[in-house]
Each structure stands twice: as structure tokens, then as C-alpha cells.
Coordinates of C-alpha atoms and ligand atoms in Angstrom, one line a residue:
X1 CA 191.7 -24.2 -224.9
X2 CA 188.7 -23.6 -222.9
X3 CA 186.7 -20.6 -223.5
X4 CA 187.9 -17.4 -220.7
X5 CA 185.3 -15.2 -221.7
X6 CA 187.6 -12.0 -222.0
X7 CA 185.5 -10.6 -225.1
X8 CA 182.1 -9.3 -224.4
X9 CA 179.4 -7.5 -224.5
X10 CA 176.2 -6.8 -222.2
X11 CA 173.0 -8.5 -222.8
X12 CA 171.5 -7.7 -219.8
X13 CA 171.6 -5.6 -216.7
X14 CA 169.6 -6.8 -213.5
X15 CA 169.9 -5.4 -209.9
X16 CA 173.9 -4.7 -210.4
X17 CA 174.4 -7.9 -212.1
X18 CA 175.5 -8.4 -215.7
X19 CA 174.7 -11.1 -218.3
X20 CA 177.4 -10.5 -220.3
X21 CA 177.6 -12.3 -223.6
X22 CA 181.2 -14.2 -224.5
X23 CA 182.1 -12.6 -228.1
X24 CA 183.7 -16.1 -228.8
X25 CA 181.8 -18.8 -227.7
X26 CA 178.7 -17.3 -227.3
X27 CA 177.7 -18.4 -223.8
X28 CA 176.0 -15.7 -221.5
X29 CA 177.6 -15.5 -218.4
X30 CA 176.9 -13.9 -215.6
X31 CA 179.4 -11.4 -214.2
X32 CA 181.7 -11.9 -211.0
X33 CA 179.4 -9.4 -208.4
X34 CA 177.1 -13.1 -207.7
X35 CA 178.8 -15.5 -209.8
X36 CA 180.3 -18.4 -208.3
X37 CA 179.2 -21.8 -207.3
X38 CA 178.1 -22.3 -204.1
X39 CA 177.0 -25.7 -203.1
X40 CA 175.2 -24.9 -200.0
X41 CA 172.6 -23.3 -201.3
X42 CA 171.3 -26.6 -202.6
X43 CA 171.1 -28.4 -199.1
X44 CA 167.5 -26.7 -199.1
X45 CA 166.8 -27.3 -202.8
X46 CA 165.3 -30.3 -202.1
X47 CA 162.7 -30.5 -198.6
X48 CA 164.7 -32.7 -195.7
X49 CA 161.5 -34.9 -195.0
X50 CA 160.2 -36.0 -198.5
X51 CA 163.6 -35.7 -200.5
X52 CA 161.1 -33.5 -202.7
X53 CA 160.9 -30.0 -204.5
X54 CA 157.3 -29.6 -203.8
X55 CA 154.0 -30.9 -202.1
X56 CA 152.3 -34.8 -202.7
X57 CA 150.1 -33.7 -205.0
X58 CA 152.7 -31.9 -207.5
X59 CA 155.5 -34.3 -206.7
X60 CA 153.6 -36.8 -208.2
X61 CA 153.0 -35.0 -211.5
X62 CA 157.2 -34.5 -211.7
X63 CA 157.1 -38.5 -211.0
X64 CA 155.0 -38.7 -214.3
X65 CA 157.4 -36.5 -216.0
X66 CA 160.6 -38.2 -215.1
X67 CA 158.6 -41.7 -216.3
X68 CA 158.1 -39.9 -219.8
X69 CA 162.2 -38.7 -219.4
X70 CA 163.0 -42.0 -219.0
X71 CA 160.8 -43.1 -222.4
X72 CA 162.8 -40.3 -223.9
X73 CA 166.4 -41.4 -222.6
X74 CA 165.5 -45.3 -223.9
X75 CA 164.2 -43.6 -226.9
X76 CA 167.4 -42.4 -228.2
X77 CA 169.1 -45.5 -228.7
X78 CA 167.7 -48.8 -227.7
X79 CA 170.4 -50.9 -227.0
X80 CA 171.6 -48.7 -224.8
X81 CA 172.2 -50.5 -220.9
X82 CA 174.3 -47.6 -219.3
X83 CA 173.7 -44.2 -218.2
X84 CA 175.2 -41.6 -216.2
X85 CA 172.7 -38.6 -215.1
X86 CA 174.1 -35.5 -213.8
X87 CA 172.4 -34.0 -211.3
X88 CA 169.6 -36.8 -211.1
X89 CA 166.9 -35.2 -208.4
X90 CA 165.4 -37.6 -206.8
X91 CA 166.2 -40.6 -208.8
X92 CA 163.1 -41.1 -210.5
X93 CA 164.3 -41.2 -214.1
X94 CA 167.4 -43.5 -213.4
X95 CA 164.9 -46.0 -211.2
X96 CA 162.3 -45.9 -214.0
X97 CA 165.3 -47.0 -216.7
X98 CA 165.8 -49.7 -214.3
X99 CA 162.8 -51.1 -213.8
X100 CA 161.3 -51.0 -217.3
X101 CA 163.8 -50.2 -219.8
X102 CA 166.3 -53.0 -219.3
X103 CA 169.0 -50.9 -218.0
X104 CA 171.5 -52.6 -216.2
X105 CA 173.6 -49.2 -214.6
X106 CA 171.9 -46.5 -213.8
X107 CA 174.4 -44.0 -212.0
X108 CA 173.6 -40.2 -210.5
X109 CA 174.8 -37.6 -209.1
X110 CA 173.5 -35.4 -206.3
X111 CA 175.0 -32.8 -204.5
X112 CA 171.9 -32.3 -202.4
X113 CA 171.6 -34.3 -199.3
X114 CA 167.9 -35.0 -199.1
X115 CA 167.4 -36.2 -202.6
X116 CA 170.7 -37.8 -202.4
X117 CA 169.6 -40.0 -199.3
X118 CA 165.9 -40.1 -201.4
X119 CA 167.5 -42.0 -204.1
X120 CA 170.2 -44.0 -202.5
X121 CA 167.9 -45.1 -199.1
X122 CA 164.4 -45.5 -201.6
X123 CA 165.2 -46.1 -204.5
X124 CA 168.7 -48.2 -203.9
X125 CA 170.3 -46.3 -206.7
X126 CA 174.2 -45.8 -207.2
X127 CA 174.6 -42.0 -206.3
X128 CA 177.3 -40.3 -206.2
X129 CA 177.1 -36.9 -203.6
X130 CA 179.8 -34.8 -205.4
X131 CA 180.4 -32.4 -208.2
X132 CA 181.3 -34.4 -211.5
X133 CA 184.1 -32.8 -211.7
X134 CA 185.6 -34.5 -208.4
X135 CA 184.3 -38.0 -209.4
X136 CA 186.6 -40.6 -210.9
X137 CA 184.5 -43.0 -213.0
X138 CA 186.4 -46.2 -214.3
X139 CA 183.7 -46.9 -217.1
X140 CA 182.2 -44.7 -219.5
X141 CA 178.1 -44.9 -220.4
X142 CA 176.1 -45.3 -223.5
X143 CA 174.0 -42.3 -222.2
X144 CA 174.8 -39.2 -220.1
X145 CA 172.1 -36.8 -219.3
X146 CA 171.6 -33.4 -217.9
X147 CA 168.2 -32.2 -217.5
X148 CA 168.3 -28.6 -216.3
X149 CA 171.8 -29.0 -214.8
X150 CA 174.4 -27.1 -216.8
X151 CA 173.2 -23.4 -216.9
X152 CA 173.9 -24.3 -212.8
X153 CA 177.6 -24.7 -212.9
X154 CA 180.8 -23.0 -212.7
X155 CA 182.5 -24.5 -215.6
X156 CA 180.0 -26.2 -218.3
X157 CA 183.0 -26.2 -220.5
X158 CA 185.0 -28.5 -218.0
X159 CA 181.3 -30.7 -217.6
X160 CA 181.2 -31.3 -221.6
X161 CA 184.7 -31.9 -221.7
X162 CA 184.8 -34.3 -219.1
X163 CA 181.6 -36.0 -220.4
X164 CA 183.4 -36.7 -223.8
X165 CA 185.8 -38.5 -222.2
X166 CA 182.9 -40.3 -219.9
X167 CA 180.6 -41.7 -223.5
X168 CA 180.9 -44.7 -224.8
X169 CA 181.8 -44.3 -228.5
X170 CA 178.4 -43.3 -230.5
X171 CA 176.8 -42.7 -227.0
X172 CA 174.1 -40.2 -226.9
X173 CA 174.2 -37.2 -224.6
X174 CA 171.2 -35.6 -223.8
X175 CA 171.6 -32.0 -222.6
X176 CA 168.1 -29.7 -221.4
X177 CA 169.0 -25.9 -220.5
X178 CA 166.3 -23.0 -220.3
X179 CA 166.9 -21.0 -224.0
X180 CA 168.3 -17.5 -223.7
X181 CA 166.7 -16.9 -226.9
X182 CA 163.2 -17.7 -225.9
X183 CA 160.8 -15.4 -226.8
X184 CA 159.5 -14.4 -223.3
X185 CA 162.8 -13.5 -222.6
X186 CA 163.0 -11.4 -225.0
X187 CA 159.2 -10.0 -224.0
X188 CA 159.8 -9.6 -219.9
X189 CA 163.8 -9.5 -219.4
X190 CA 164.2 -9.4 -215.6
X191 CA 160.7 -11.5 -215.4
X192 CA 161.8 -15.0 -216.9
X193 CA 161.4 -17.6 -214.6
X194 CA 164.2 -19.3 -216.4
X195 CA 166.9 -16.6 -215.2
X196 CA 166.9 -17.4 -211.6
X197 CA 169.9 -15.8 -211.0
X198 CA 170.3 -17.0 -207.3
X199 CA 171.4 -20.5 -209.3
X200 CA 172.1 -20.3 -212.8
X201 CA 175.5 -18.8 -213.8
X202 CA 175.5 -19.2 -217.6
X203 CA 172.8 -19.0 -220.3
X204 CA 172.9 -20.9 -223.7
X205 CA 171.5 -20.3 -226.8
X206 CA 170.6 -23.2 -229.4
X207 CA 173.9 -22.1 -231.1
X208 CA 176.1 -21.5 -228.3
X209 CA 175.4 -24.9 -226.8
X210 CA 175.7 -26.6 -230.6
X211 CA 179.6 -25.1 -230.9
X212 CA 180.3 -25.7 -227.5
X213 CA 179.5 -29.8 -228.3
X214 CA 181.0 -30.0 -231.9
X215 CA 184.6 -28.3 -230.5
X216 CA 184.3 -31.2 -228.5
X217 CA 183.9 -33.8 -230.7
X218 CA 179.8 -33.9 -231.0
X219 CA 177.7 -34.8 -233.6
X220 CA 174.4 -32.8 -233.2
X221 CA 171.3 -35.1 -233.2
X222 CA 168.7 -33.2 -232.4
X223 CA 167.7 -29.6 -231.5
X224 CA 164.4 -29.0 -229.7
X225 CA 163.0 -25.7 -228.0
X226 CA 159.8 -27.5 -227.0
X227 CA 159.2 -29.3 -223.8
X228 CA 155.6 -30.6 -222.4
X229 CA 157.4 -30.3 -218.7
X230 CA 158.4 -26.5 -218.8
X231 CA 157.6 -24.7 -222.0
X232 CA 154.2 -23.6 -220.7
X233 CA 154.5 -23.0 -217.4
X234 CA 157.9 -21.0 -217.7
X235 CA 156.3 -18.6 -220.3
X236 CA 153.1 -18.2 -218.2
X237 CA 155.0 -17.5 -215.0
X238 CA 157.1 -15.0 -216.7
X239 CA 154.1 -13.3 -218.2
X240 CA 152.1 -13.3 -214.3
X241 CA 155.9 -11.7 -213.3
X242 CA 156.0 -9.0 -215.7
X243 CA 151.9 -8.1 -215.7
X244 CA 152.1 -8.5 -211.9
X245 CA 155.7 -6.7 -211.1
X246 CA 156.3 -9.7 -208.9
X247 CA 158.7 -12.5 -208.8
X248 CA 157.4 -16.2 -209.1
X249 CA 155.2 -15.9 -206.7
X250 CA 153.1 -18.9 -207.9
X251 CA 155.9 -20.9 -208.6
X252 CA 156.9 -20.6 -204.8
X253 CA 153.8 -21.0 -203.6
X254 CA 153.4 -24.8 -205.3
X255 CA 157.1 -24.7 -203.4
X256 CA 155.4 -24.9 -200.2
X257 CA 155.8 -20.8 -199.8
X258 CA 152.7 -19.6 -197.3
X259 CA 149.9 -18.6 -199.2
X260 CA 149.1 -14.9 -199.4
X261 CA 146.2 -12.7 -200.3
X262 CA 148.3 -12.1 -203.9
X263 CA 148.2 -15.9 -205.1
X264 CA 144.7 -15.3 -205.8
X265 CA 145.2 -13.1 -208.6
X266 CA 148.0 -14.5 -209.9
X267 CA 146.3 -17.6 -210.1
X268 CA 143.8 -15.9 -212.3
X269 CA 146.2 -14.7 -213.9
X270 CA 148.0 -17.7 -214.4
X271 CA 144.8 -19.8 -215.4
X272 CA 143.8 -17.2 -218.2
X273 CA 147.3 -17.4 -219.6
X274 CA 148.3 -20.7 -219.3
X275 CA 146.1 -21.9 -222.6
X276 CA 147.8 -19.0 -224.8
X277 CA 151.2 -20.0 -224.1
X278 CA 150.4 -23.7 -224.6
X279 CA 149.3 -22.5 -228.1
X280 CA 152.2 -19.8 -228.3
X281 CA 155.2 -22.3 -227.4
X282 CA 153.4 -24.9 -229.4
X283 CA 153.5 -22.7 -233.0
X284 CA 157.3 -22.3 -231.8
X285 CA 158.0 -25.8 -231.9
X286 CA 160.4 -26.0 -234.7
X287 CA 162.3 -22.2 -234.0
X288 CA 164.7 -20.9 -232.0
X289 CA 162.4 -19.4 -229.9
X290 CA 161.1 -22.2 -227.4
X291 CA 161.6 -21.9 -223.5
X292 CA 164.3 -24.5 -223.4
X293 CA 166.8 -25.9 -225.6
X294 CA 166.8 -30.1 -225.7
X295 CA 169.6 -31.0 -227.8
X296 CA 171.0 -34.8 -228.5
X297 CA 174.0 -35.4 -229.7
X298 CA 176.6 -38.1 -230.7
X299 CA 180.1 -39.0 -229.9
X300 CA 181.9 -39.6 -233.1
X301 CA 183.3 -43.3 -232.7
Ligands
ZN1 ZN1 183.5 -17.6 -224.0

């Protein structure tokens, strides 16, 4: 029985909008007024020219980052030669398994036409432009992987469901979500950078996301609230938000947003914080508390 969300209560209240916590399954979702999928708001996600989410300069740090991604993914379980990743950007971390980690299928999915053409024109990869959900795969994978990719759907429930059915047995999944539970969160409400409500529809917690895998069948891994890629640079945006009473207005900026008389103080801003929430997300390492939650688990064979 997948989860309806009829029981709950309100965790937050922003701009008519509610986050509204499911009394069963513990997912925060957010309520029907600007709920609802809409895939057209991702044909700009990525920039038509480049296939990109940013300028050179930056885009080539990301590169770095879905290298290290990659290390993680081969990481988990050596032998592995198959992978599926959902919502794969550019292609990066699928081309790098490839090319240095002896996998021999590396399949993605894309539903944003530049970096779909990106990775299929580029990087010859096998991509797939449509919602998982309307994909029929005849093979399962020894990895599936969704970095950043669930707190944007309609129906995660259907996605994990679907994914058990998609793993190899004692495959690895590899699931990355922004934490609900983080502790700047907590601190700046409305000003987290990992709320973007004009694309994410639910929010997990470490435990929501643990039940949601073991009713299906999971065997948690690995729970993580630390990551190099976002921890800092979500919790120092939020903190430039809620000092500055402005939305990401750095993060929009590197973006390619014009650049305005404001940037310089919140890059001030952002440069005096950005060492103190290195340390901050750092001592959190091992809580709850973390900017995003990077959980690995098991499919029981
Ligand atoms: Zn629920």
C-alpha cells in the first residue's frame, strides 16, 4: 500500500504553501496550492548552449565532483559493471564509470533536453529522455543512483518501488536528498537553499527515507549527512539568505544571473561564513543534523 499522506500535521508555512508532515511515513510534503510535477520547468534547468547548469569556470569544479561521485559509486561494491542513474545531468558521472571503472552499462535518465543531447551527442552515453516511471527496462543493474533527484518528484514512493524491482539482487542503491532535519533548517526556515520550493515537492528526513527503503525490501548500508559537494555551501547560502532577507542571490549569480550592486555584500558575506560552516557541518558529520542525507542501501538477495 503506498503511503496517501491523509494524516498530518504542519511543519512549515511559506508564502501560502504548506510542508505538511505525513503522520505515517514521515515524508514532508508539500501541499496541493504548488504541488505537482511539471516537467517543463526543467527545459531551462540546464543552459541550451553548453548542456550546463553554470559558467566554464564552475562547470568544471561540478566535473571534479561527479569524477569523485563516480569513485564513490565504484566504491560501494567493486565488481559491480551495471548502473542505472536517475536523473544523471550531464553525464559526467556515468562517462567517468566508463572510462575508468570498468563499467560496461552505464545508463541515465534525463528529462532535460540540453543535458540530455550533452550526454547522448558528447559523451555517447545511453540516455533515456523520460520519467522512470514511463521507461521499460528489460535488465536490472548492480547500482542505481539518485543524486539530488527524489525530493523532485511526484511519487518517490512509486521511484523506490520501481527501483527494487530494477536491482540486481544484493545491488547497492545510492540515494542523496537535502536533510529536512539539517540544522540550518532548523536556524533560517524559509532561507534554506535546500527548500527550493519551485522544484522539490517532498522533504526526507534520515528516518523517513530509512522506512521508506526497508518497507521495500532494503537493507540500510550506510547513513551520511555529510557531503564535500553541498554541505557547506548550502548552509552558507542559507545563512547570506536569512542575514541578508534575500533569496540565493549568490547561488544565481554563479547561475549566470546579471550581477548586481548586492553580490558584493553577499559575497562578503558569503566568504566570512563559508569557513564556519565548513567547521560547523564538519563536527556534524556523524548526526542527524548534516545538510544532506547520503544513504546506501542493499537489496536483500
Ligand atoms: Zn505518508
Amino acid at each position: 500500500m503506498i503511503c496517501c499522506h491523509e494524516k498530518y500535521e504542519v511543519a512549515m508555512e511559506i508564502s501560502g504553501a504548506e510542508l505538511r508532515r505525513c503522520r505515517d511515513c514521515g515524508l514532508v510534503v508539500v501541499s496541493q496550492k504548488i504541488r505537482g510535477f511539471a516537467p517543463e520547468i526543467y527545459q531551462d534547468y540546464y543552459q541550451e548552449d553548453t548542456g550546463g547548469r553554470f559558467g566554464a569556470g564552475i562547470e568544471c569544479v561540478v566535473k571534479a565532483f561527479r569524477f569523485v561521485r563516480a569513485l564513490k559509486i565504484f566504491l560501494l561494491k567493486s565488481d559491480s559493471r551495471s548502473i542505472l542513474d536517475i536523473g544523471s545531468g550531464r553525464g559526467w558521472t556515468l562517462y567517468f564509470l566508463k572510462k575508468y571503472f570498468h563499467y560496461e552499462t552505464a545508463v541515465g535518465t534525463q528529462i532535460s533536453l540540453p543535458a540530455y543531447r550533452f550526454s547522448r551527442e558528447k559523451l555517447r552515453l545511453e540516455i533515456y529522455n523520460r520519467d522512470l516511471l514511463a521507461i521499460d527496462f528489460s535488465r536490472t543493474f548492480d547500482v542505481i543512483s539518485l543524486w539530488h533527484i527524489l525530493e523532485h518528484v511526484n511519487q518517490p514512493e512509486e521511484y523506490v518501488e520501481k527501483i527494487s524491482q530494477l536491482l540486481s539482487d544484493n545491488g547497492r542503491l545510492l540515494i542523496e536528498v537535502p536533510n529536512f532535519n539539517a540544522w540550518s533548517r532548523r536556524l533560517v526556515e524559509k532561507y534554506w537553499l535546500g527548500l527550493d520550493l519551485k522544484h522539490h515537492l517532498t522533504f526526507f528526513t534520515p528516518a523517513a527515507l530509512s522506512a521508506l527503503l526497508l518497507k521495500y525490501g532494503f537493507k540500510i548500508e550506510k547513513i551520511r549527512t555529510f557531503s564535500l559537494e553541498y554541505s557547506t555551501f548550502t548552509s552558507t547560502q542559507s545563512l547570506v539568505n536569512f542575514i541578508s532577507g534575500s533569496q540565493d542571490c549568490f547561488f544565481c549569480w554563479l547561475g549566470g544571473e546579471k550581477f548586481g550592486p548586492k553580490i558584493y555584500l553577499h559575497t562578503l558575506l558569503f566568504v566570512l561564513l563559508f569557513p564556519l560552516c565548513f567547521l560547523v557541518n564538519l563536527i556534524l558529520y556523524f548526526f542527524d543534523w548534516g545538510e544532506v542525507i547520503t544513504i546506501v542501501a542493499q537489496k536483500n538477495g
